[in-house]
Amino acid sequence: MFLKKTTIKLKVPEDSPNSILVKNIYLSCDPYMRNLMSKSEGSYIDSYTLGSPITGYGVAKVVHSTHPNFNKGDLVWGITGWEEYSLIKSPETFFKIQHTDVPLSYYIGILGMPGATAYFGFYEVCSPKKGETVFVSAASGAVGQIVGQFAKLSGCYVVGSAGSKEKVDLLKNKFGFDDAFNYKEEPDLNVALKRYFRDGIDIYFENVGGKMLDAVLLNMKIRGRIAACGMISQYNLEQPEGVHNLFCLTTKRIRMEGFAVFDYYHNYSKFLEVVLPKIKEGKITYIEDITEGLESAPAALIGLFSGRNVGKQLVVVAHE
């Protein structure tokens, strides 16, 4: 990744009808972006084009519009370019930001894609019941920290895994997890999970894959549910690790379901109705890891895969 400087007019070109030109304010660093840097069979998003700006979720302000549903000054969030200004030719996929009494950055975090992923993945895919046991991997990340809080609000017992003592402390003391452990300090993940879930796991919110998934399968209860959100441990491997305990899906009648958040965006207003009040009432908290400047964005993205970030990683491109 490298920076390239060009000059543009702050106006939608005449040959781009129904488009908007936006000034990017915040950019989101998300693990799925790594998969778009190589050709991936079965991917649901097109790979990046060599020499063109990479894209990702962002919060932006409309500078000029030729689209009837958008006006100059509108605040929006959606897929934008990693650049100061972006021409959006299909703005129908963008959401207008109506509630500005919370930090704008939340719209690429708890009120954006990660929050919606946590909400729909947990409630729609996992269908939690009060009293159930829940395990969340990569639990201090952008999605995991919210899943754990939804689980507690639903009356569940929840344990999370993370990669440092600092993150484990956050899970227990900031996000209200019942317990948490540092997976890097566990020589046997199967033994570790048995320590926290003596009677097994009802719901696993999967963010890691690999050895963690293998250990979880051995510890799932009969008719447990697994929401396959991501598998960050596999994204930088030339040859993904195999999973050896898949037969547990049969013997324990486990339902494991992958999902993509954009399949649920038609219910985004319902999500806001539920989550916004809980943020304002202090029932849900959220931690961000903020990096300043577009030039710092590549290092911030790479840092996701070594666990350098604490909370939601985002980049400030411009101050509103």
PDB file of C-alpha atoms in Angstrom:
ATOM      1  CA  MET A   1       0.000   0.000   0.000  1.00  0.00           C
ATOM      2  CA  PHE A   2       1.260   3.468  -0.850  1.00  0.00           C
ATOM      3  CA  LEU A   3      -0.031   7.043  -0.869  1.00  0.00           C
ATOM      4  CA  LYS A   4      -0.770   8.773  -4.164  1.00  0.00           C
ATOM      5  CA  LYS A   5      -1.588  12.463  -4.582  1.00  0.00           C
ATOM      6  CA  THR A   6      -3.956  13.756  -7.260  1.00  0.00           C
ATOM      7  CA  THR A   7      -6.064  16.891  -7.763  1.00  0.00           C
ATOM      8  CA  ILE A   8      -9.839  16.811  -8.262  1.00  0.00           C
ATOM      9  CA  LYS A   9     -12.666  19.318  -8.565  1.00  0.00           C
ATOM     10  CA  LEU A  10     -15.018  19.200  -5.595  1.00  0.00           C
ATOM     11  CA  LYS A  11     -17.951  18.539  -7.851  1.00  0.00           C
ATOM     12  CA  VAL A  12     -19.641  15.437  -9.257  1.00  0.00           C
ATOM     13  CA  PRO A  13     -18.533  15.040 -12.911  1.00  0.00           C
ATOM     14  CA  GLU A  14     -21.237  15.646 -15.519  1.00  0.00           C
ATOM     15  CA  ASP A  15     -20.919  12.075 -16.771  1.00  0.00           C
ATOM     16  CA  SER A  16     -21.804  10.674 -13.298  1.00  0.00           C
ATOM     17  CA  PRO A  17     -25.558  11.158 -12.780  1.00  0.00           C
ATOM     18  CA  ASN A  18     -27.166  10.207  -9.457  1.00  0.00           C
ATOM     19  CA  SER A  19     -23.828  10.299  -7.674  1.00  0.00           C
ATOM     20  CA  ILE A  20     -22.363  12.006  -4.628  1.00  0.00           C
ATOM     21  CA  LEU A  21     -18.921  13.396  -3.850  1.00  0.00           C
ATOM     22  CA  VAL A  22     -18.008  12.938  -0.195  1.00  0.00           C
ATOM     23  CA  LYS A  23     -15.290  14.143   2.150  1.00  0.00           C
ATOM     24  CA  ASN A  24     -14.170  11.190   4.234  1.00  0.00           C
ATOM     25  CA  ILE A  25     -14.002  11.805   7.974  1.00  0.00           C
ATOM     26  CA  TYR A  26     -13.419   8.361   9.505  1.00  0.00           C
ATOM     27  CA  LEU A  27     -12.214   5.133   7.880  1.00  0.00           C
ATOM     28  CA  SER A  28     -12.681   1.687   9.362  1.00  0.00           C
ATOM     29  CA  CYS A  29      -9.993  -1.006   9.586  1.00  0.00           C
ATOM     30  CA  ASP A  30     -11.625  -4.445   9.396  1.00  0.00           C
ATOM     31  CA  PRO A  31     -10.162  -7.958   9.134  1.00  0.00           C
ATOM     32  CA  TYR A  32     -12.233  -8.882   6.049  1.00  0.00           C
ATOM     33  CA  MET A  33     -10.218  -6.323   4.060  1.00  0.00           C
ATOM     34  CA  ARG A  34      -7.204  -8.648   4.115  1.00  0.00           C
ATOM     35  CA  ASN A  35      -9.128 -11.214   2.076  1.00  0.00           C
ATOM     36  CA  LEU A  36      -9.745  -8.630  -0.652  1.00  0.00           C
ATOM     37  CA  MET A  37      -6.008  -8.212  -1.237  1.00  0.00           C
ATOM     38  CA  SER A  38      -5.800 -11.576  -2.968  1.00  0.00           C
ATOM     39  CA  LYS A  39      -8.014 -13.614  -5.232  1.00  0.00           C
ATOM     40  CA  SER A  40     -10.206 -15.684  -2.976  1.00  0.00           C
ATOM     41  CA  GLU A  41     -12.453 -18.393  -4.350  1.00  0.00           C
ATOM     42  CA  GLY A  42     -15.953 -18.145  -2.907  1.00  0.00           C
ATOM     43  CA  SER A  43     -15.583 -14.551  -1.679  1.00  0.00           C
ATOM     44  CA  TYR A  44     -18.772 -12.491  -1.513  1.00  0.00           C
ATOM     45  CA  ILE A  45     -16.939  -9.208  -2.251  1.00  0.00           C
ATOM     46  CA  ASP A  46     -14.770  -8.355  -5.272  1.00  0.00           C
ATOM     47  CA  SER A  47     -11.026  -8.229  -4.670  1.00  0.00           C
ATOM     48  CA  TYR A  48      -9.208  -4.893  -4.700  1.00  0.00           C
ATOM     49  CA  THR A  49      -7.865  -3.580  -8.010  1.00  0.00           C
ATOM     50  CA  LEU A  50      -4.099  -3.116  -8.127  1.00  0.00           C
ATOM     51  CA  GLY A  51      -3.199   0.582  -8.324  1.00  0.00           C
ATOM     52  CA  SER A  52      -6.627   1.810  -7.204  1.00  0.00           C
ATOM     53  CA  PRO A  53      -7.589   3.047  -3.728  1.00  0.00           C
ATOM     54  CA  ILE A  54      -8.698   0.269  -1.428  1.00  0.00           C
ATOM     55  CA  THR A  55     -12.205   0.575  -0.074  1.00  0.00           C
ATOM     56  CA  GLY A  56     -13.833   0.023   3.286  1.00  0.00           C
ATOM     57  CA  TYR A  57     -16.475   1.370   5.595  1.00  0.00           C
ATOM     58  CA  GLY A  58     -16.297   5.049   6.397  1.00  0.00           C
ATOM     59  CA  VAL A  59     -18.167   8.050   7.741  1.00  0.00           C
ATOM     60  CA  ALA A  60     -18.288  10.970   5.309  1.00  0.00           C
ATOM     61  CA  LYS A  61     -19.899  14.314   4.547  1.00  0.00           C
ATOM     62  CA  VAL A  62     -21.566  15.033   1.198  1.00  0.00           C
ATOM     63  CA  VAL A  63     -19.734  17.838  -0.608  1.00  0.00           C
ATOM     64  CA  HIS A  64     -21.772  17.769  -3.822  1.00  0.00           C
ATOM     65  CA  SER A  65     -24.692  15.658  -5.020  1.00  0.00           C
ATOM     66  CA  THR A  66     -26.551  14.913  -8.235  1.00  0.00           C
ATOM     67  CA  HIS A  67     -28.668  12.283  -6.485  1.00  0.00           C
ATOM     68  CA  PRO A  68     -32.195  13.334  -5.454  1.00  0.00           C
ATOM     69  CA  ASN A  69     -31.954  11.626  -2.045  1.00  0.00           C
ATOM     70  CA  PHE A  70     -28.721  13.282  -0.919  1.00  0.00           C
ATOM     71  CA  ASN A  71     -27.884  16.922  -0.274  1.00  0.00           C
ATOM     72  CA  LYS A  72     -24.719  18.872   0.396  1.00  0.00           C
ATOM     73  CA  GLY A  73     -23.887  18.636   4.085  1.00  0.00           C
ATOM     74  CA  ASP A  74     -25.526  15.238   4.669  1.00  0.00           C
ATOM     75  CA  LEU A  75     -23.554  12.927   6.942  1.00  0.00           C
ATOM     76  CA  VAL A  76     -23.456   9.332   5.674  1.00  0.00           C
ATOM     77  CA  TRP A  77     -21.789   5.988   6.270  1.00  0.00           C
ATOM     78  CA  GLY A  78     -21.041   3.168   3.862  1.00  0.00           C
ATOM     79  CA  ILE A  79     -18.307   1.741   1.627  1.00  0.00           C
ATOM     80  CA  THR A  80     -15.954   4.521   0.568  1.00  0.00           C
ATOM     81  CA  GLY A  81     -12.359   4.859  -0.644  1.00  0.00           C
ATOM     82  CA  TRP A  82      -9.241   5.173   1.455  1.00  0.00           C
ATOM     83  CA  GLU A  83      -8.730   8.724   0.272  1.00  0.00           C
ATOM     84  CA  GLU A  84      -9.661  12.254   1.338  1.00  0.00           C
ATOM     85  CA  TYR A  85     -12.541  12.590  -1.148  1.00  0.00           C
ATOM     86  CA  SER A  86     -14.513   9.836  -2.882  1.00  0.00           C
ATOM     87  CA  LEU A  87     -16.938   9.817  -5.793  1.00  0.00           C
ATOM     88  CA  ILE A  88     -19.767   7.429  -4.928  1.00  0.00           C
ATOM     89  CA  LYS A  89     -21.626   6.342  -8.061  1.00  0.00           C
ATOM     90  CA  SER A  90     -24.120   4.096  -6.267  1.00  0.00           C
ATOM     91  CA  PRO A  91     -25.011   5.989  -3.088  1.00  0.00           C
ATOM     92  CA  GLU A  92     -28.194   3.959  -2.605  1.00  0.00           C
ATOM     93  CA  THR A  93     -26.104   1.618  -0.425  1.00  0.00           C
ATOM     94  CA  PHE A  94     -25.211   4.460   1.967  1.00  0.00           C
ATOM     95  CA  PHE A  95     -27.037   5.206   5.197  1.00  0.00           C
ATOM     96  CA  LYS A  96     -27.821   8.768   6.198  1.00  0.00           C
ATOM     97  CA  ILE A  97     -26.788   9.621   9.738  1.00  0.00           C
ATOM     98  CA  GLN A  98     -29.821  11.065  11.530  1.00  0.00           C
ATOM     99  CA  HIS A  99     -28.672  10.814  15.142  1.00  0.00           C
ATOM    100  CA  THR A 100     -25.682  13.077  15.820  1.00  0.00           C
ATOM    101  CA  ASP A 101     -25.970  13.092  19.619  1.00  0.00           C
ATOM    102  CA  VAL A 102     -23.487  10.204  19.738  1.00  0.00           C
ATOM    103  CA  PRO A 103     -19.912  10.250  18.366  1.00  0.00           C
ATOM    104  CA  LEU A 104     -19.860  10.150  14.550  1.00  0.00           C
ATOM    105  CA  SER A 105     -17.152   7.495  14.713  1.00  0.00           C
ATOM    106  CA  TYR A 106     -19.725   5.102  16.189  1.00  0.00           C
ATOM    107  CA  TYR A 107     -21.206   4.740  12.693  1.00  0.00           C
ATOM    108  CA  ILE A 108     -18.251   2.625  11.615  1.00  0.00           C
ATOM    109  CA  GLY A 109     -18.358   0.820  14.941  1.00  0.00           C
ATOM    110  CA  ILE A 110     -21.177   0.062  17.317  1.00  0.00           C
ATOM    111  CA  LEU A 111     -23.796   1.803  15.129  1.00  0.00           C
ATOM    112  CA  GLY A 112     -22.319   0.623  11.835  1.00  0.00           C
ATOM    113  CA  MET A 113     -21.207  -2.637  10.292  1.00  0.00           C
ATOM    114  CA  PRO A 114     -19.582  -4.160  13.436  1.00  0.00           C
ATOM    115  CA  GLY A 115     -22.577  -3.344  15.648  1.00  0.00           C
ATOM    116  CA  ALA A 116     -25.053  -4.682  13.108  1.00  0.00           C
ATOM    117  CA  THR A 117     -22.894  -7.797  12.675  1.00  0.00           C
ATOM    118  CA  ALA A 118     -22.968  -8.418  16.424  1.00  0.00           C
ATOM    119  CA  TYR A 119     -26.701  -7.737  16.699  1.00  0.00           C
ATOM    120  CA  PHE A 120     -27.964  -9.817  13.791  1.00  0.00           C
ATOM    121  CA  GLY A 121     -25.372 -12.551  14.230  1.00  0.00           C
ATOM    122  CA  PHE A 122     -26.229 -13.015  17.881  1.00  0.00           C
ATOM    123  CA  TYR A 123     -30.002 -12.514  17.857  1.00  0.00           C
ATOM    124  CA  GLU A 124     -30.951 -13.796  14.395  1.00  0.00           C
ATOM    125  CA  VAL A 125     -28.398 -16.581  13.884  1.00  0.00           C
ATOM    126  CA  CYS A 126     -27.841 -17.731  17.479  1.00  0.00           C
ATOM    127  CA  SER A 127     -31.366 -17.166  18.906  1.00  0.00           C
ATOM    128  CA  PRO A 128     -30.190 -16.867  22.537  1.00  0.00           C
ATOM    129  CA  LYS A 129     -32.254 -17.897  25.534  1.00  0.00           C
ATOM    130  CA  LYS A 130     -31.897 -16.658  29.084  1.00  0.00           C
ATOM    131  CA  GLY A 131     -29.506 -18.791  31.108  1.00  0.00           C
ATOM    132  CA  GLU A 132     -27.539 -20.163  28.142  1.00  0.00           C
ATOM    133  CA  THR A 133     -23.743 -20.269  28.000  1.00  0.00           C
ATOM    134  CA  VAL A 134     -21.970 -18.144  25.386  1.00  0.00           C
ATOM    135  CA  PHE A 135     -18.353 -18.113  24.221  1.00  0.00           C
ATOM    136  CA  VAL A 136     -16.944 -15.266  22.104  1.00  0.00           C
ATOM    137  CA  SER A 137     -13.496 -15.444  20.490  1.00  0.00           C
ATOM    138  CA  ALA A 138     -11.561 -12.267  19.621  1.00  0.00           C
ATOM    139  CA  ALA A 139     -13.881 -10.847  22.239  1.00  0.00           C
ATOM    140  CA  SER A 140     -12.269  -7.428  22.689  1.00  0.00           C
ATOM    141  CA  GLY A 141     -12.486  -6.578  18.988  1.00  0.00           C
ATOM    142  CA  ALA A 142     -14.981  -4.389  17.161  1.00  0.00           C
ATOM    143  CA  VAL A 143     -17.669  -7.105  17.034  1.00  0.00           C
ATOM    144  CA  GLY A 144     -16.824  -9.327  19.992  1.00  0.00           C
ATOM    145  CA  GLN A 145     -17.067  -6.615  22.649  1.00  0.00           C
ATOM    146  CA  ILE A 146     -20.655  -5.911  21.562  1.00  0.00           C
ATOM    147  CA  VAL A 147     -21.692  -9.580  21.298  1.00  0.00           C
ATOM    148  CA  GLY A 148     -20.639 -10.163  24.888  1.00  0.00           C
ATOM    149  CA  GLN A 149     -22.715  -7.235  26.108  1.00  0.00           C
ATOM    150  CA  PHE A 150     -25.752  -8.398  24.133  1.00  0.00           C
ATOM    151  CA  ALA A 151     -25.314 -11.815  25.747  1.00  0.00           C
ATOM    152  CA  LYS A 152     -25.295 -10.301  29.242  1.00  0.00           C
ATOM    153  CA  LEU A 153     -28.360  -8.179  28.438  1.00  0.00           C
ATOM    154  CA  SER A 154     -30.071 -11.419  27.374  1.00  0.00           C
ATOM    155  CA  GLY A 155     -29.362 -13.085  30.708  1.00  0.00           C
ATOM    156  CA  CYS A 156     -26.618 -15.405  29.442  1.00  0.00           C
ATOM    157  CA  TYR A 157     -23.348 -16.529  31.014  1.00  0.00           C
ATOM    158  CA  VAL A 158     -20.572 -15.261  28.717  1.00  0.00           C
ATOM    159  CA  VAL A 159     -16.839 -15.884  28.495  1.00  0.00           C
ATOM    160  CA  GLY A 160     -14.459 -14.291  26.000  1.00  0.00           C
ATOM    161  CA  SER A 161     -10.954 -14.974  24.757  1.00  0.00           C
ATOM    162  CA  ALA A 162      -8.410 -12.291  23.875  1.00  0.00           C
ATOM    163  CA  GLY A 163      -4.667 -11.977  23.309  1.00  0.00           C
ATOM    164  CA  SER A 164      -3.356  -9.955  26.261  1.00  0.00           C
ATOM    165  CA  LYS A 165      -3.870  -9.349  29.966  1.00  0.00           C
ATOM    166  CA  GLU A 166      -5.023  -5.804  29.210  1.00  0.00           C
ATOM    167  CA  LYS A 167      -7.748  -7.092  26.901  1.00  0.00           C
ATOM    168  CA  VAL A 168      -8.831  -9.800  29.345  1.00  0.00           C
ATOM    169  CA  ASP A 169      -9.176  -7.158  32.070  1.00  0.00           C
ATOM    170  CA  LEU A 170     -11.275  -5.017  29.716  1.00  0.00           C
ATOM    171  CA  LEU A 171     -13.622  -7.896  29.002  1.00  0.00           C
ATOM    172  CA  LYS A 172     -14.255  -8.550  32.682  1.00  0.00           C
ATOM    173  CA  ASN A 173     -14.163  -5.023  34.093  1.00  0.00           C
ATOM    174  CA  LYS A 174     -15.385  -2.808  31.250  1.00  0.00           C
ATOM    175  CA  PHE A 175     -17.665  -4.977  29.111  1.00  0.00           C
ATOM    176  CA  GLY A 176     -19.148  -7.114  31.894  1.00  0.00           C
ATOM    177  CA  PHE A 177     -18.140 -10.587  30.685  1.00  0.00           C
ATOM    178  CA  ASP A 178     -18.520 -13.200  33.398  1.00  0.00           C
ATOM    179  CA  ASP A 179     -14.991 -14.376  32.705  1.00  0.00           C
ATOM    180  CA  ALA A 180     -12.235 -14.224  30.102  1.00  0.00           C
ATOM    181  CA  PHE A 181      -8.852 -15.778  29.309  1.00  0.00           C
ATOM    182  CA  ASN A 182      -5.716 -15.071  27.298  1.00  0.00           C
ATOM    183  CA  TYR A 183      -5.577 -17.766  24.639  1.00  0.00           C
ATOM    184  CA  LYS A 184      -1.824 -17.200  24.198  1.00  0.00           C
ATOM    185  CA  GLU A 185      -1.245 -18.477  27.728  1.00  0.00           C
ATOM    186  CA  GLU A 186      -3.272 -21.661  27.240  1.00  0.00           C
ATOM    187  CA  PRO A 187      -1.249 -24.671  26.036  1.00  0.00           C
ATOM    188  CA  ASP A 188      -4.458 -26.662  25.514  1.00  0.00           C
ATOM    189  CA  LEU A 189      -7.558 -24.734  24.394  1.00  0.00           C
ATOM    190  CA  ASN A 190      -9.787 -27.766  24.952  1.00  0.00           C
ATOM    191  CA  VAL A 191      -8.749 -27.894  28.623  1.00  0.00           C
ATOM    192  CA  ALA A 192      -9.171 -24.128  28.947  1.00  0.00           C
ATOM    193  CA  LEU A 193     -12.735 -24.210  27.616  1.00  0.00           C
ATOM    194  CA  LYS A 194     -13.637 -27.082  29.944  1.00  0.00           C
ATOM    195  CA  ARG A 195     -12.435 -24.929  32.823  1.00  0.00           C
ATOM    196  CA  TYR A 196     -14.904 -22.146  31.974  1.00  0.00           C
ATOM    197  CA  PHE A 197     -17.750 -24.272  30.585  1.00  0.00           C
ATOM    198  CA  ARG A 198     -18.044 -27.394  32.743  1.00  0.00           C
ATOM    199  CA  ASP A 199     -21.393 -28.309  31.215  1.00  0.00           C
ATOM    200  CA  GLY A 200     -20.587 -27.152  27.682  1.00  0.00           C
ATOM    201  CA  ILE A 201     -21.248 -24.199  25.367  1.00  0.00           C
ATOM    202  CA  ASP A 202     -24.704 -23.364  23.993  1.00  0.00           C
ATOM    203  CA  ILE A 203     -23.610 -20.534  21.669  1.00  0.00           C
ATOM    204  CA  TYR A 204     -20.234 -19.839  20.067  1.00  0.00           C
ATOM    205  CA  PHE A 205     -19.709 -16.545  18.235  1.00  0.00           C
ATOM    206  CA  GLU A 206     -16.857 -17.477  15.905  1.00  0.00           C
ATOM    207  CA  ASN A 207     -14.302 -14.807  14.978  1.00  0.00           C
ATOM    208  CA  VAL A 208     -11.066 -16.807  14.926  1.00  0.00           C
ATOM    209  CA  GLY A 209     -11.256 -20.261  13.295  1.00  0.00           C
ATOM    210  CA  GLY A 210      -8.417 -22.792  13.283  1.00  0.00           C
ATOM    211  CA  LYS A 211      -7.378 -24.360  16.592  1.00  0.00           C
ATOM    212  CA  MET A 212      -9.955 -22.361  18.545  1.00  0.00           C
ATOM    213  CA  LEU A 213     -12.834 -23.684  16.442  1.00  0.00           C
ATOM    214  CA  ASP A 214     -11.503 -27.224  16.792  1.00  0.00           C
ATOM    215  CA  ALA A 215     -11.462 -26.915  20.588  1.00  0.00           C
ATOM    216  CA  VAL A 216     -14.900 -25.305  20.725  1.00  0.00           C
ATOM    217  CA  LEU A 217     -16.491 -28.126  18.724  1.00  0.00           C
ATOM    218  CA  LEU A 218     -15.431 -30.597  21.418  1.00  0.00           C
ATOM    219  CA  ASN A 219     -17.087 -28.434  24.074  1.00  0.00           C
ATOM    220  CA  MET A 220     -20.399 -27.580  22.420  1.00  0.00           C
ATOM    221  CA  LYS A 221     -23.623 -28.809  23.980  1.00  0.00           C
ATOM    222  CA  ILE A 222     -26.128 -30.913  22.074  1.00  0.00           C
ATOM    223  CA  ARG A 223     -28.044 -28.639  19.679  1.00  0.00           C
ATOM    224  CA  GLY A 224     -25.629 -25.780  20.244  1.00  0.00           C
ATOM    225  CA  ARG A 225     -25.383 -22.936  17.745  1.00  0.00           C
ATOM    226  CA  ILE A 226     -22.313 -21.432  16.111  1.00  0.00           C
ATOM    227  CA  ALA A 227     -22.444 -18.100  14.261  1.00  0.00           C
ATOM    228  CA  ALA A 228     -19.513 -18.117  11.828  1.00  0.00           C
ATOM    229  CA  CYS A 229     -18.698 -14.420  11.606  1.00  0.00           C
ATOM    230  CA  GLY A 230     -14.980 -14.494  10.753  1.00  0.00           C
ATOM    231  CA  MET A 231     -11.783 -16.530  11.018  1.00  0.00           C
ATOM    232  CA  ILE A 232      -9.010 -13.983  11.521  1.00  0.00           C
ATOM    233  CA  SER A 233      -6.397 -16.601  12.408  1.00  0.00           C
ATOM    234  CA  GLN A 234      -6.560 -17.897   8.828  1.00  0.00           C
ATOM    235  CA  TYR A 235      -6.431 -14.740   6.722  1.00  0.00           C
ATOM    236  CA  ASN A 236      -2.630 -14.463   6.451  1.00  0.00           C
ATOM    237  CA  LEU A 237      -1.940 -18.173   5.964  1.00  0.00           C
ATOM    238  CA  GLU A 238      -0.938 -19.414   2.518  1.00  0.00           C
ATOM    239  CA  GLN A 239      -2.566 -22.728   3.387  1.00  0.00           C
ATOM    240  CA  PRO A 240      -5.514 -22.467   5.822  1.00  0.00           C
ATOM    241  CA  GLU A 241      -5.468 -24.860   8.772  1.00  0.00           C
ATOM    242  CA  GLY A 242      -7.774 -27.831   8.666  1.00  0.00           C
ATOM    243  CA  VAL A 243     -10.543 -28.367  11.226  1.00  0.00           C
ATOM    244  CA  HIS A 244     -10.446 -31.884  12.656  1.00  0.00           C
ATOM    245  CA  ASN A 245     -13.528 -32.098  14.871  1.00  0.00           C
ATOM    246  CA  LEU A 246     -16.284 -31.332  12.374  1.00  0.00           C
ATOM    247  CA  PHE A 247     -17.968 -34.651  13.068  1.00  0.00           C
ATOM    248  CA  CYS A 248     -19.137 -33.048  16.330  1.00  0.00           C
ATOM    249  CA  LEU A 249     -21.639 -31.147  14.172  1.00  0.00           C
ATOM    250  CA  THR A 250     -23.319 -34.495  13.568  1.00  0.00           C
ATOM    251  CA  THR A 251     -22.896 -36.208  16.923  1.00  0.00           C
ATOM    252  CA  LYS A 252     -24.011 -33.137  18.891  1.00  0.00           C
ATOM    253  CA  ARG A 253     -26.568 -31.918  16.312  1.00  0.00           C
ATOM    254  CA  ILE A 254     -24.856 -28.519  16.246  1.00  0.00           C
ATOM    255  CA  ARG A 255     -26.056 -25.836  13.834  1.00  0.00           C
ATOM    256  CA  MET A 256     -23.147 -23.829  12.409  1.00  0.00           C
ATOM    257  CA  GLU A 257     -24.198 -20.976  10.151  1.00  0.00           C
ATOM    258  CA  GLY A 258     -22.182 -18.400   8.275  1.00  0.00           C
ATOM    259  CA  PHE A 259     -23.729 -15.010   7.671  1.00  0.00           C
ATOM    260  CA  ALA A 260     -23.034 -11.698   5.938  1.00  0.00           C
ATOM    261  CA  VAL A 261     -24.237  -8.535   7.649  1.00  0.00           C
ATOM    262  CA  PHE A 262     -25.461  -6.871   4.461  1.00  0.00           C
ATOM    263  CA  ASP A 263     -28.169  -9.529   4.220  1.00  0.00           C
ATOM    264  CA  TYR A 264     -29.716  -7.833   7.263  1.00  0.00           C
ATOM    265  CA  TYR A 265     -29.259  -4.153   6.367  1.00  0.00           C
ATOM    266  CA  HIS A 266     -32.946  -3.859   5.453  1.00  0.00           C
ATOM    267  CA  ASN A 267     -33.578  -4.125   9.208  1.00  0.00           C
ATOM    268  CA  TYR A 268     -31.016  -1.455  10.127  1.00  0.00           C
ATOM    269  CA  SER A 269     -33.666   0.916  11.517  1.00  0.00           C
ATOM    270  CA  LYS A 270     -34.828  -1.842  13.898  1.00  0.00           C
ATOM    271  CA  PHE A 271     -31.236  -2.293  15.043  1.00  0.00           C
ATOM    272  CA  LEU A 272     -30.909   1.439  15.758  1.00  0.00           C
ATOM    273  CA  GLU A 273     -34.157   1.465  17.740  1.00  0.00           C
ATOM    274  CA  VAL A 274     -32.754  -1.200  20.045  1.00  0.00           C
ATOM    275  CA  VAL A 275     -29.110  -0.179  20.364  1.00  0.00           C
ATOM    276  CA  LEU A 276     -29.190   3.647  20.433  1.00  0.00           C
ATOM    277  CA  PRO A 277     -31.188   3.862  23.688  1.00  0.00           C
ATOM    278  CA  LYS A 278     -28.909   1.307  25.354  1.00  0.00           C
ATOM    279  CA  ILE A 279     -25.853   3.406  24.460  1.00  0.00           C
ATOM    280  CA  LYS A 280     -27.464   6.579  25.816  1.00  0.00           C
ATOM    281  CA  GLU A 281     -28.555   4.784  28.993  1.00  0.00           C
ATOM    282  CA  GLY A 282     -25.036   3.458  29.549  1.00  0.00           C
ATOM    283  CA  LYS A 283     -26.143  -0.172  29.227  1.00  0.00           C
ATOM    284  CA  ILE A 284     -23.702  -0.762  26.359  1.00  0.00           C
ATOM    285  CA  THR A 285     -20.185   0.640  26.264  1.00  0.00           C
ATOM    286  CA  TYR A 286     -17.714   0.747  23.396  1.00  0.00           C
ATOM    287  CA  ILE A 287     -13.954   1.216  23.064  1.00  0.00           C
ATOM    288  CA  GLU A 288     -12.226   2.626  19.994  1.00  0.00           C
ATOM    289  CA  ASP A 289      -8.558   2.592  18.985  1.00  0.00           C
ATOM    290  CA  ILE A 290      -8.074   5.794  16.978  1.00  0.00           C
ATOM    291  CA  THR A 291      -5.213   6.513  14.554  1.00  0.00           C
ATOM    292  CA  GLU A 292      -4.680   9.973  13.037  1.00  0.00           C
ATOM    293  CA  GLY A 293      -4.026  10.563   9.350  1.00  0.00           C
ATOM    294  CA  LEU A 294      -4.477   8.682   6.091  1.00  0.00           C
ATOM    295  CA  GLU A 295      -0.742   7.971   5.995  1.00  0.00           C
ATOM    296  CA  SER A 296      -1.137   5.943   9.211  1.00  0.00           C
ATOM    297  CA  ALA A 297      -3.976   3.783   7.859  1.00  0.00           C
ATOM    298  CA  PRO A 298      -1.905   0.886   6.391  1.00  0.00           C
ATOM    299  CA  ALA A 299      -0.059   0.274   9.679  1.00  0.00           C
ATOM    300  CA  ALA A 300      -3.353   0.440  11.586  1.00  0.00           C
ATOM    301  CA  LEU A 301      -4.886  -2.198   9.309  1.00  0.00           C
ATOM    302  CA  ILE A 302      -1.857  -4.492   9.564  1.00  0.00           C
ATOM    303  CA  GLY A 303      -1.930  -4.138  13.340  1.00  0.00           C
ATOM    304  CA  LEU A 304      -5.268  -5.961  13.494  1.00  0.00           C
ATOM    305  CA  PHE A 305      -3.530  -9.231  12.692  1.00  0.00           C
ATOM    306  CA  SER A 306      -1.000  -8.992  15.522  1.00  0.00           C
ATOM    307  CA  GLY A 307      -3.629  -7.847  18.027  1.00  0.00           C
ATOM    308  CA  ARG A 308      -2.036  -4.422  18.407  1.00  0.00           C
ATOM    309  CA  ASN A 309      -5.381  -2.622  18.556  1.00  0.00           C
ATOM    310  CA  VAL A 310      -7.509  -2.398  21.680  1.00  0.00           C
ATOM    311  CA  GLY A 311     -11.131  -2.090  20.611  1.00  0.00           C
ATOM    312  CA  LYS A 312     -12.452  -0.863  17.284  1.00  0.00           C
ATOM    313  CA  GLN A 313      -9.612   0.292  14.998  1.00  0.00           C
ATOM    314  CA  LEU A 314     -10.405   3.422  13.008  1.00  0.00           C
ATOM    315  CA  VAL A 315      -8.545   6.187  11.213  1.00  0.00           C
ATOM    316  CA  VAL A 316      -9.341   9.911  11.378  1.00  0.00           C
ATOM    317  CA  VAL A 317      -8.938  11.427   7.904  1.00  0.00           C
ATOM    318  CA  ALA A 318     -10.514  14.823   8.600  1.00  0.00           C
ATOM    319  CA  HIS A 319     -11.895  16.544  11.688  1.00  0.00           C
ATOM    320  CA  GLU A 320     -15.545  17.488  11.387  1.00  0.00           C
TER     321      GLU A 320
END
